[in-house]
Coordinates of C-alpha atoms in Angstrom, one line a residue:
X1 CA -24.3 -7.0 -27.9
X2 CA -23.8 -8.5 -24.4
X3 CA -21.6 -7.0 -21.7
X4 CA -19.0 -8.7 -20.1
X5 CA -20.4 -7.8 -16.5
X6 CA -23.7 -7.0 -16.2
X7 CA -24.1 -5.3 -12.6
X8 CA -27.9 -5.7 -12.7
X9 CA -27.6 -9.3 -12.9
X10 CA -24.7 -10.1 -10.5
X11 CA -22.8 -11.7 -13.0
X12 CA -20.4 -11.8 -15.6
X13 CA -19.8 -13.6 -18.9
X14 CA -17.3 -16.3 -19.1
X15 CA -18.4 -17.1 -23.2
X16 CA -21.0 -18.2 -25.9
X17 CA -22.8 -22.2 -25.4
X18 CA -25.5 -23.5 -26.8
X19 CA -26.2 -24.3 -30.7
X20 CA -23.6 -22.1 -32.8
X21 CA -21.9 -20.7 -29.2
X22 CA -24.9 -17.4 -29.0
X23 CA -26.4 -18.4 -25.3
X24 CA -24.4 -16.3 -23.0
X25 CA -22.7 -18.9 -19.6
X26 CA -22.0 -16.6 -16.8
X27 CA -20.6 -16.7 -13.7
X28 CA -22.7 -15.6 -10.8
X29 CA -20.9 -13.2 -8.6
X30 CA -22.5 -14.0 -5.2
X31 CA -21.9 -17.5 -5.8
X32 CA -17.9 -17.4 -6.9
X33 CA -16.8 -17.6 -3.3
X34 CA -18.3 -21.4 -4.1
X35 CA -14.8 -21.8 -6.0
X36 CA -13.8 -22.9 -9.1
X37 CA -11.4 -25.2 -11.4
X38 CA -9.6 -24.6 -15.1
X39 CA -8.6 -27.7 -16.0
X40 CA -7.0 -29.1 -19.9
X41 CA -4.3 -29.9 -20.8
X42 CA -1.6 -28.2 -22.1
X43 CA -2.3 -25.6 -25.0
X44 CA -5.4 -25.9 -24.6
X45 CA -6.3 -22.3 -23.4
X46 CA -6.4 -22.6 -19.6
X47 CA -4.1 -19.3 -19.0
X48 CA -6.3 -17.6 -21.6
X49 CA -9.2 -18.3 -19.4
X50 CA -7.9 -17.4 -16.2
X51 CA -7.0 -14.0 -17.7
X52 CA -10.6 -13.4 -19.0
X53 CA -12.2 -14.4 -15.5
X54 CA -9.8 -12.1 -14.0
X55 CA -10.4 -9.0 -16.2
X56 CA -14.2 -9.8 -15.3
X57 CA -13.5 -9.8 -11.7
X58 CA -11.8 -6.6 -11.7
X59 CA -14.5 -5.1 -13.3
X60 CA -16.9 -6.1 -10.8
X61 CA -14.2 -4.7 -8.4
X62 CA -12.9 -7.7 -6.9
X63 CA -9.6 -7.9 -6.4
X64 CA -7.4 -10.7 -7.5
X65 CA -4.5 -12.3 -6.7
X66 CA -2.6 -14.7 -9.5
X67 CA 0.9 -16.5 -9.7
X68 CA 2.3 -15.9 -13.3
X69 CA 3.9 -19.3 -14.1
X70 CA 5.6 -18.7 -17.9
X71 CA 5.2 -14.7 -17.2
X72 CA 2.5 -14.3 -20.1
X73 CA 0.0 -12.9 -17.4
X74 CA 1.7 -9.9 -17.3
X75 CA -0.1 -8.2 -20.2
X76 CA -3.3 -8.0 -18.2
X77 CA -1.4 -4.4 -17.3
X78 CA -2.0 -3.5 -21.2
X79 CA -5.0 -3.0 -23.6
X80 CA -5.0 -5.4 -26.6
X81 CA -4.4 -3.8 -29.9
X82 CA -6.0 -4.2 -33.5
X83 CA -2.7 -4.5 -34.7
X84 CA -2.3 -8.0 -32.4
X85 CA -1.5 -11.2 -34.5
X86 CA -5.0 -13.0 -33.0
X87 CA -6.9 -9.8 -33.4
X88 CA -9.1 -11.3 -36.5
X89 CA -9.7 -14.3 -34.4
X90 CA -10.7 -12.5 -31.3
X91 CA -13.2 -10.1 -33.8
X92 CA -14.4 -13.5 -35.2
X93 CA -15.2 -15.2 -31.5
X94 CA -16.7 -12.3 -30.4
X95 CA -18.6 -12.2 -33.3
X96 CA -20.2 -15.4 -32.7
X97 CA -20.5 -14.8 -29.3
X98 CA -22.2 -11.9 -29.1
X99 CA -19.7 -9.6 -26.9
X100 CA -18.0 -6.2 -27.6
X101 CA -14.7 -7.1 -27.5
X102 CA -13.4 -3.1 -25.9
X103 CA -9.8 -3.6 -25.4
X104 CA -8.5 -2.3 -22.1
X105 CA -5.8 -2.2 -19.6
X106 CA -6.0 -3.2 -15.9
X107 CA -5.0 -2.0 -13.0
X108 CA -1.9 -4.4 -11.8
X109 CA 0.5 -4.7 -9.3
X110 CA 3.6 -6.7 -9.5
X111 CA 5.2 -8.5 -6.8
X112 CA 8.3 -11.1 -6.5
X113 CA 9.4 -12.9 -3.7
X114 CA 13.1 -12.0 -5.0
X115 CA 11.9 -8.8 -6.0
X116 CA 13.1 -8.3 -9.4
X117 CA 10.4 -8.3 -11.2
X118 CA 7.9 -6.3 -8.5
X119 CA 7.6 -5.5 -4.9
X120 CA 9.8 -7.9 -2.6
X121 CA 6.9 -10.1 -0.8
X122 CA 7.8 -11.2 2.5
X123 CA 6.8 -13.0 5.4
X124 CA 8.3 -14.1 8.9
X125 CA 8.9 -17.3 10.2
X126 CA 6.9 -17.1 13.0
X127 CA 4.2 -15.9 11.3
X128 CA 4.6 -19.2 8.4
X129 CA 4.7 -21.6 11.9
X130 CA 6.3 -24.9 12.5
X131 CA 3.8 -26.9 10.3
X132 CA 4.2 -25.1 6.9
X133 CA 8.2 -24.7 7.6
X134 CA 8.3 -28.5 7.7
X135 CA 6.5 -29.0 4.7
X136 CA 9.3 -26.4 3.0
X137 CA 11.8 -27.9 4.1
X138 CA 10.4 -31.4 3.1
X139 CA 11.2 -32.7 7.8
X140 CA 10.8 -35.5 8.6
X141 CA 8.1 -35.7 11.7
X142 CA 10.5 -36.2 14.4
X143 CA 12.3 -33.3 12.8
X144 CA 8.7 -31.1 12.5
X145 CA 8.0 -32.2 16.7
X146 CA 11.9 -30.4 16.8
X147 CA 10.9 -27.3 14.7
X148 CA 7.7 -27.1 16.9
X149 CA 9.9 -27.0 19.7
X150 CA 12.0 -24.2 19.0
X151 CA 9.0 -21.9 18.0
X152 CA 7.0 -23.0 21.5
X153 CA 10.6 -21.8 23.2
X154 CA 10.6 -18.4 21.1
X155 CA 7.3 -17.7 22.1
X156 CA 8.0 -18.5 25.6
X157 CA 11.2 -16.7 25.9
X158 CA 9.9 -13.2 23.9
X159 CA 12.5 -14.0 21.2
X160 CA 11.3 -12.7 17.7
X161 CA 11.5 -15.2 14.2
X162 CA 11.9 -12.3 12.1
X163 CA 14.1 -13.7 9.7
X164 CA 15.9 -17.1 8.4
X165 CA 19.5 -16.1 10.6
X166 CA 17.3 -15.7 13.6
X167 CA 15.6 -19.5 13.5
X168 CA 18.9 -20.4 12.8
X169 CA 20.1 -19.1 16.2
X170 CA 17.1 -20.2 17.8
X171 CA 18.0 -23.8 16.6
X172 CA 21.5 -23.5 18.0
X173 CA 20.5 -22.7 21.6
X174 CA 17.8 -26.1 21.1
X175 CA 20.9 -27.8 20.4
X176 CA 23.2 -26.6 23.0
X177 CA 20.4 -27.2 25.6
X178 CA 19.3 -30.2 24.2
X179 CA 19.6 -32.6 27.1
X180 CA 17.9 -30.2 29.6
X181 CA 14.6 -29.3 27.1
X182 CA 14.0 -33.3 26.3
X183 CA 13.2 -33.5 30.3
X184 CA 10.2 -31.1 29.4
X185 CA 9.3 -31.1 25.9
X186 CA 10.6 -34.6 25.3
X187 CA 13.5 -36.1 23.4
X188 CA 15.6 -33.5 21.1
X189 CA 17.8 -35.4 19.0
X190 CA 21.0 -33.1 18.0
X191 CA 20.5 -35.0 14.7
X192 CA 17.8 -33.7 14.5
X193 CA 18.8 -30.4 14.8
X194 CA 21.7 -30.8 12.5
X195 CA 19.2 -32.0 9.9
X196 CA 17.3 -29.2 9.9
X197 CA 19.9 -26.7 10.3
X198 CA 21.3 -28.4 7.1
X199 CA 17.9 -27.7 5.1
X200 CA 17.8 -24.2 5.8
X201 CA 21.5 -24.1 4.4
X202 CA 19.9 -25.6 1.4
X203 CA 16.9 -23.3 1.3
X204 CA 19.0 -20.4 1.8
X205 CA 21.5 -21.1 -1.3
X206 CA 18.1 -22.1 -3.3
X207 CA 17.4 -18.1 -2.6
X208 CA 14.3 -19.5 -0.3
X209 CA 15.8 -17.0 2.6
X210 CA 14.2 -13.9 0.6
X211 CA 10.7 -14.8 1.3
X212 CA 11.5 -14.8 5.3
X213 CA 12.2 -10.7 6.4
X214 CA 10.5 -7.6 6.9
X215 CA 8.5 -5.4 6.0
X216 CA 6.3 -8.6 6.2
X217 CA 3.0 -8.6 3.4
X218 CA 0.0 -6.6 4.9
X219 CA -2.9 -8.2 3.4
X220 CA -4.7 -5.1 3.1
X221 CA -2.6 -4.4 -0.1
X222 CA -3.7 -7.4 -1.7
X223 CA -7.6 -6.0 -1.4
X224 CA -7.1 -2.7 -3.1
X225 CA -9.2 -1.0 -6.0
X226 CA -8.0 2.0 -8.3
X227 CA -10.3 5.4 -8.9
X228 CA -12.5 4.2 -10.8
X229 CA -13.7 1.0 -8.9
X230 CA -12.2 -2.1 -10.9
X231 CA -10.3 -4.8 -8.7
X232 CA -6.8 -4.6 -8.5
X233 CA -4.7 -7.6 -10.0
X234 CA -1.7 -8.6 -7.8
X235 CA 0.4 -10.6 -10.2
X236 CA 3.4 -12.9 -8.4
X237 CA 6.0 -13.3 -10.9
X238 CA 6.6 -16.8 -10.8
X239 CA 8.7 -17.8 -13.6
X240 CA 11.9 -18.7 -11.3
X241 CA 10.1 -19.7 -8.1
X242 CA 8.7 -22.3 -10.1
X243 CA 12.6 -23.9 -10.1
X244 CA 11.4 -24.4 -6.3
X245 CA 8.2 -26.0 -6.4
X246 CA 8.1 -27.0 -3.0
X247 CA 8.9 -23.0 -2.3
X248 CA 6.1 -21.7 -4.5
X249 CA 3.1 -24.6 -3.1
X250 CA 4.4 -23.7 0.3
X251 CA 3.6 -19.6 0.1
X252 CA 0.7 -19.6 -1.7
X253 CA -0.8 -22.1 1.0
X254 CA 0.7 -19.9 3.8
X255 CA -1.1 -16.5 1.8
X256 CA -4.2 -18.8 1.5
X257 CA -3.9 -19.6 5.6
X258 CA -3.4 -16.0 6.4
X259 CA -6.5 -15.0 4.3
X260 CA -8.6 -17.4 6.3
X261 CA -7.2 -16.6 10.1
X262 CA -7.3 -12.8 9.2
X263 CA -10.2 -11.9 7.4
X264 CA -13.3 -11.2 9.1
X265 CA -16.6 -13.6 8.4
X266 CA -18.7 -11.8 6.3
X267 CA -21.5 -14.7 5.5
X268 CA -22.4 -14.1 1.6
X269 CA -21.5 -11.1 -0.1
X270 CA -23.0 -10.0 -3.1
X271 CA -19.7 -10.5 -4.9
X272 CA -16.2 -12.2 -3.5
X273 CA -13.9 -9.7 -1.3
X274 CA -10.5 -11.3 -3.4
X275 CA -10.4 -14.2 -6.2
X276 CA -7.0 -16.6 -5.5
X277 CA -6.0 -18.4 -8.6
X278 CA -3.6 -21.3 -7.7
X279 CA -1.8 -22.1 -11.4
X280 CA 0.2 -25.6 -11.4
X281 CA -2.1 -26.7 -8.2
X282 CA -0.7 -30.5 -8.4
X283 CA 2.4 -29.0 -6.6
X284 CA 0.4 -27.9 -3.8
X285 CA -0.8 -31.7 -3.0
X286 CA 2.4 -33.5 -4.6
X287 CA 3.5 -35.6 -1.6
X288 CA 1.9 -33.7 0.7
X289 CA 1.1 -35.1 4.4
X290 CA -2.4 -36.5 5.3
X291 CA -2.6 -33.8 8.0
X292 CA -1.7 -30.9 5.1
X293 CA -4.3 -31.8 2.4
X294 CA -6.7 -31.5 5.5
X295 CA -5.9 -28.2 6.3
X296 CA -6.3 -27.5 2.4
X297 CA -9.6 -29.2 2.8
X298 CA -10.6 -27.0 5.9
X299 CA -9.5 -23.6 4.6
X300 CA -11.4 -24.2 1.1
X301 CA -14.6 -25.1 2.9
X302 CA -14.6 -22.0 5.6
X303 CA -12.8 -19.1 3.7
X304 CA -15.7 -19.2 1.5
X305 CA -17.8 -16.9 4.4
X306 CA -14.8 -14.9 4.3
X307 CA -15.7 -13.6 1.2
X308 CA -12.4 -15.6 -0.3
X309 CA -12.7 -17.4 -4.2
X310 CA -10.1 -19.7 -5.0
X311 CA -9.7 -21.0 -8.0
X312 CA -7.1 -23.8 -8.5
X313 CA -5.8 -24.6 -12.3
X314 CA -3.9 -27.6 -13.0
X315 CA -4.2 -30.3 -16.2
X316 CA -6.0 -32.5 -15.1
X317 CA -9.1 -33.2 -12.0
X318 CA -7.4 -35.8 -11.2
X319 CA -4.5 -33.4 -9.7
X320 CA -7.0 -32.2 -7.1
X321 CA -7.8 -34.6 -3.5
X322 CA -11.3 -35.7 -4.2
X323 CA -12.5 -34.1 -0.6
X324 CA -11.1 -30.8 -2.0
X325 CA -12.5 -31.2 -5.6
X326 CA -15.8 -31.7 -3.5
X327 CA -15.8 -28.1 -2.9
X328 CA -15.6 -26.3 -6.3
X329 CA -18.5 -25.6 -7.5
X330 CA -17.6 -23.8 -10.5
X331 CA -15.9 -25.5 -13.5
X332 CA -14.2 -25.3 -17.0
X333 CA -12.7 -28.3 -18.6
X334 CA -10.3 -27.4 -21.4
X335 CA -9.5 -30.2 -23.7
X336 CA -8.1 -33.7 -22.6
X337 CA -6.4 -36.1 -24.4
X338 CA -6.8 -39.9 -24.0
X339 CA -4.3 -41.9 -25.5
X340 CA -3.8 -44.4 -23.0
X341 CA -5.5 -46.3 -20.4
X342 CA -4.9 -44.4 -17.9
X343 CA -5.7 -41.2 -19.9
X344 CA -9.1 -42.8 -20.2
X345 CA -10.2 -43.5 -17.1
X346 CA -9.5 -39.7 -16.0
X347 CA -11.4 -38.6 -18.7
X348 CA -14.8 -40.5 -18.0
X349 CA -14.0 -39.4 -14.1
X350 CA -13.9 -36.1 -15.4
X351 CA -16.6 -36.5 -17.3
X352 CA -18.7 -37.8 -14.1
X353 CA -18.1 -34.5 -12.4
X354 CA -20.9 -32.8 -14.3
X355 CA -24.2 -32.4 -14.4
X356 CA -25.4 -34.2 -17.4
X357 CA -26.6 -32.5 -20.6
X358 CA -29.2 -34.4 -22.6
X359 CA -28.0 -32.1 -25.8
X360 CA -23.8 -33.2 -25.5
X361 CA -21.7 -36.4 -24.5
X362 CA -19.6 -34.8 -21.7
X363 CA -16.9 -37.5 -22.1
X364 CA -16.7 -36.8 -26.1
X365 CA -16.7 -33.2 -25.7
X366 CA -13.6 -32.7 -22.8
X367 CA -11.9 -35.0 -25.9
X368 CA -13.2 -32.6 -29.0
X369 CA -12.8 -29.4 -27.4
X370 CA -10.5 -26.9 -29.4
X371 CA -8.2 -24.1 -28.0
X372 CA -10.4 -21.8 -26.5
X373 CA -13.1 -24.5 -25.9
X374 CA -14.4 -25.9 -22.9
X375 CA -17.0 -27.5 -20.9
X376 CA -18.5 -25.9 -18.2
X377 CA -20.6 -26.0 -15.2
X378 CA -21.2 -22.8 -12.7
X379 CA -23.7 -22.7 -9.8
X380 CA -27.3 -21.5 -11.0
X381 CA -29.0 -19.0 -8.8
X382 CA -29.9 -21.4 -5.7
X383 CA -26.7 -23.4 -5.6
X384 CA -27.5 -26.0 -8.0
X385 CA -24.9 -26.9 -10.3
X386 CA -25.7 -26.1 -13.9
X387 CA -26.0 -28.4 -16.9
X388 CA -22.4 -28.9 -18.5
X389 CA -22.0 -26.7 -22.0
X390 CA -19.6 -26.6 -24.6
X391 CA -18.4 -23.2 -24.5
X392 CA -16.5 -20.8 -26.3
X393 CA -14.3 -18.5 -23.8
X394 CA -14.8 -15.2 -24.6
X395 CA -11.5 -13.0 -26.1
X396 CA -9.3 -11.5 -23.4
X397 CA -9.4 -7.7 -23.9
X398 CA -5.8 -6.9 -22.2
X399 CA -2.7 -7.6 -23.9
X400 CA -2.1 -12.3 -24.8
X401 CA 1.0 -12.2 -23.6
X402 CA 4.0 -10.9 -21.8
X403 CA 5.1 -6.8 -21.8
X404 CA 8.3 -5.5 -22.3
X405 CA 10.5 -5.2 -19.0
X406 CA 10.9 -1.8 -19.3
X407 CA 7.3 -1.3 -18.9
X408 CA 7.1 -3.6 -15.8
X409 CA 9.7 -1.4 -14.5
X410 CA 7.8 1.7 -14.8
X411 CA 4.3 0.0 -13.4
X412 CA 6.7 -1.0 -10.1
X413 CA 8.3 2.4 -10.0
X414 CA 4.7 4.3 -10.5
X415 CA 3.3 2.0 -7.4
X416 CA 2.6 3.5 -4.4
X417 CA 3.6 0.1 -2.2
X418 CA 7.2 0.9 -3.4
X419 CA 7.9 3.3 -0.1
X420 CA 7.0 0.2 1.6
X421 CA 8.4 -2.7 0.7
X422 CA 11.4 -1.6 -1.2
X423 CA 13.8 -1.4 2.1
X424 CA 14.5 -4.3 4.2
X425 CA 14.3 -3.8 7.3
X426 CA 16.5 -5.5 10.1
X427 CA 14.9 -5.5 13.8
X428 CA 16.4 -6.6 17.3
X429 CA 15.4 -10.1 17.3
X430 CA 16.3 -13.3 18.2
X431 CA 19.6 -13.7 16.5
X432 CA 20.4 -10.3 18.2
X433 CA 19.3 -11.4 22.2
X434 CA 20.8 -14.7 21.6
X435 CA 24.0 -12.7 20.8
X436 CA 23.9 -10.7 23.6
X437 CA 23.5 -13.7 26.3
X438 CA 25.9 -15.7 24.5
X439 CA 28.3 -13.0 25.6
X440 CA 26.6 -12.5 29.2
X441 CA 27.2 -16.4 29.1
X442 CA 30.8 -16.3 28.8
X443 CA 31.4 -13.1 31.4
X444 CA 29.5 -15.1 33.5
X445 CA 31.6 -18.1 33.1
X446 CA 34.3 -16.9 33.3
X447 CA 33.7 -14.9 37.0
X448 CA 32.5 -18.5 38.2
X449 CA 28.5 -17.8 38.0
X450 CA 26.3 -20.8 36.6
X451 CA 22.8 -19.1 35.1
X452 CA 19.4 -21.2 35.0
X453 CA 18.6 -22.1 31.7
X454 CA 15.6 -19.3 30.4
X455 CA 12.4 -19.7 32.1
X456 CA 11.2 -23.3 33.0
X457 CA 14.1 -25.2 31.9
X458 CA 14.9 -28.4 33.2
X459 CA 18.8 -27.6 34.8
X460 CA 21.9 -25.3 34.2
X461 CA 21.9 -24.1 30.2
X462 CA 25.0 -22.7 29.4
X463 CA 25.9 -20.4 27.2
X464 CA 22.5 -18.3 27.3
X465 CA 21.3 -17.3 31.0
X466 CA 17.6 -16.4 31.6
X467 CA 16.8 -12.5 30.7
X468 CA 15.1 -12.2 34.0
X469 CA 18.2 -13.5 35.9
X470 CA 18.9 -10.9 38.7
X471 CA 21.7 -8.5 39.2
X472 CA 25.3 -10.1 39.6
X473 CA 27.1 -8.8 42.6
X474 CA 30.3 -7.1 41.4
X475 CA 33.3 -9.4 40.6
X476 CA 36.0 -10.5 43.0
X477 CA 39.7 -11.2 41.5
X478 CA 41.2 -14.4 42.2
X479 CA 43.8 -12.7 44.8
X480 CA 40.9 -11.5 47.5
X481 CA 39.8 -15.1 46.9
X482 CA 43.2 -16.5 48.1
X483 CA 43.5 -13.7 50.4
X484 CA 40.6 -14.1 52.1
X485 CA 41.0 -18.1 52.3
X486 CA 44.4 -17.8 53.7
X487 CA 42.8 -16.0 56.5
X488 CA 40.4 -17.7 57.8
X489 CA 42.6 -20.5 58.0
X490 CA 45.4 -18.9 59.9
X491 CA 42.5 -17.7 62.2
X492 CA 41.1 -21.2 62.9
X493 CA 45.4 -22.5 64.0
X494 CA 45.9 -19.3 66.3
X495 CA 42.4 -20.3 67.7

């Protein structure tokens, strides 16, 4: 019987192809930082698939990451059983295959960006930038060149984006200074301002303000492996940040970005340092800018030497840029359906993404293919892509399906990253200094002083004075004033 990784080889076995589904298709390990797609329709087995490439993964002692769209990946944290309803039809598949199908847990950790269903995952503002904020917040580009603005200020003026109430505050000061900053930065509409300070308002009652806080996500937590050597699986319950689509697309590129700037080159490694899998990736490139799908384009060609596999899953090829779809070299095709013209024509340019087979019509067979079915393609041993074959995916040997809550609750509980990430933490930032000369401001106002505006403005910005302005002399009441006045006058008539 065959293994499901063979370390000798470098690779692992993805399912049966060939006459009666008995010649093993495998996945080379050195070349899965090449990328991949699972495409098909719905039903069609495409979750089932990503949970089997996962379990191989960790095996090899990758570790993955995955968003859990309809929360069914979460049994990858428990063994199948004999007593399972598809158990027969697992036995039978393996069967045919040639695999022994050794049901096992894996080593999983949970995470939520509203953290009820695992570790709270966070990030910062500052650390998201102007660009990927925009694209949250669906701004407009004068809007964005405004955003960018108030983050070149912050930087400027050492005043921390820790959390959503502190670019919130950040964006008031733009908007009380605004005449004085469009004489250095150009025009800063208040409208402008308004408009975005209206789309956090709407971000923030969506629940969106969770993901921005701290403890921020430490990416060394996402590359971990248990005692015995397998990968861990970091699982992102995604079930309710799917109700934000523009929320979840808008993360998952951010993690993806972070990978890339952070992680060391490493050339190619004998097996990928972490394996992303990107479920529903349409919503990624939905209406996204020219200059986004770029930067999609740019990280998915590079992050490859960083030792980084992504995979992206979506229905249909179609869903994917073509300069991005350029880049995966790795492939399974679950089952299309054609029932109109347009249907059609994405299956035959589908179909043209393979390598032809002299054995199999590609087009018929992405239409024929049953559930657990598919035709693929991975990268042969010097790069080449490999001859498409109608595969059978081998049986998943964790739990189909979702786990009780109560076990999830005990996984989080029994996690280590729970010291961590379980207490929000609430620094001295920028909503904090802004405070504080807001109330300098006003002493100062009221004693008759005018403060520059912070560091390189234009003119006078009231109410925030510069944190380097100097010591104020001590106050003088308004009766020395008079005093004093009254005088020097009376001087000047005996004179």
């Amino acid at each position: 019987m065959a293994m499901v990784l063979d370390p000798e080889a470098g690779h692992i076995l993805v399912g049966g192809a060939g006459a009666g589904h008995a010649a093993p298709e495998t996945l080379l390990l050195r070349l899965a930082n090449r990328h991949g797609l699972i495409a098909g329709a719905t039903g069609t087995g495409k979750t089932v698939t990503l949970q089997t490439l996962a379990e191989s993964l960790s095996l090899a002692g990758v570790p993955v990451f995955l968003s859990d769209v309809k929360g069914d990946l979460a049994g990858l944290a428990g063994a199948g059983s004999d007593q399972g309803a598809l158990h027969g039809a697992f036995q039978a598949r393996a069967a045919k295959i040639g695999v022994d199908l050794d049901y096992q847990a894996f080593p999983v950790t949970f995470w939520d960006v509203w953290g009820a269903q695992g570790h709270p995952v966070r990030t910062t503002p500052a650390e998201m930038g102007p660009l990927l904020l925009s694209r949250l917040l669906g701004l407009t580009a004068v809007q964005e060149g405004v955003m960018t603005i108030a983050f070149r200020l912050a930087d400027e003026q050492g005043l921390p984006l820790l959390d959503l109430k502190d670019l919130q505050a950040m964006l008031v000061w733009v908007g009380q200074n605004a005449r004085d900053l469009s004489l250095r930065y150009g025009n800063v509409g208040t409208s402008s301002v308004g408009a975005i300070q209206r789309a956090l308002l709407v971000l923030e009652g969506e629940g969106g303000d969770r993901l921005f806080g701290e403890p921020a996500l430490d990416l060394a937590d996402l590359l971990r492996q248990d005692d015995r050597g397998r990968g861990v699986i970091n699982i992102l319950a995604a079930d309710r940040l799917m109700s934000s689509p523009r929320l979840y697309a808008t993360f998952l590129l951010w993690l993806l970005s972070e990978l890339f700037e952070q992680l060391p080159e490493v050339g190619d490694p004998d097996r990928p340092r972490l394996a992303f899998f990107f479920d529903e990736a349409h919503l990624l490139f939905d209406d996204a800018p020219k200059a986004l799908v770029d930067k999609i384009e740019q990280v998915a060609r590079l992050i490859r030497s960083k030792g980084v596999s992504i995979w992206f899953v979506s229905q249909s090829p179609a869903d994917i840029p073509e300069d991005v779809l350029g880049q995966l070299g790795n492939r399974v095709q679950h089952g299309l359906r054609a029932f109109t013209a347009k249907d059609q024509a994405a299956l035959r340019a589908a179909a043209q993404n393979y390598r032809t087979n002299p054995d199999i019509d590609i087009a018929e067979a992405i239409q024929t293919v049953g559930t657990g079915e598919a035709v693929t393609s991975f990268l042969q041993a010097k790069g080449e892509p490999g001859m498409a074959q109608r595969t059978l995916i081998r049986p998943p040997l964790s739990q189909l399906g979702p786990i009780a809550d109560e076990e999830r609750a005990a996984i989080v509980a029994a996690s280590p990253l729970g010291a961590k990430y379980g207490t929000t933490l609430d620094r001295h930032s920028a909503h904090e200094m802004l405070a504080q000369r807001t109330a300098a401001a006003a002493v100062a106002e009221d004693d008759g002083d005018l403060f520059e505006m912070p560091a390189g403005g234009a003119g006078r910005g009231r109410p925030y004075p510069a944190p380097e302005a100097p010591a104020k002399p001590a106050p003088r009441g308004r009766s020395d004033s008079i005093a004093q006045t009254f005088g020097k006058s009376l001087a000047r008539q005996l004179g």
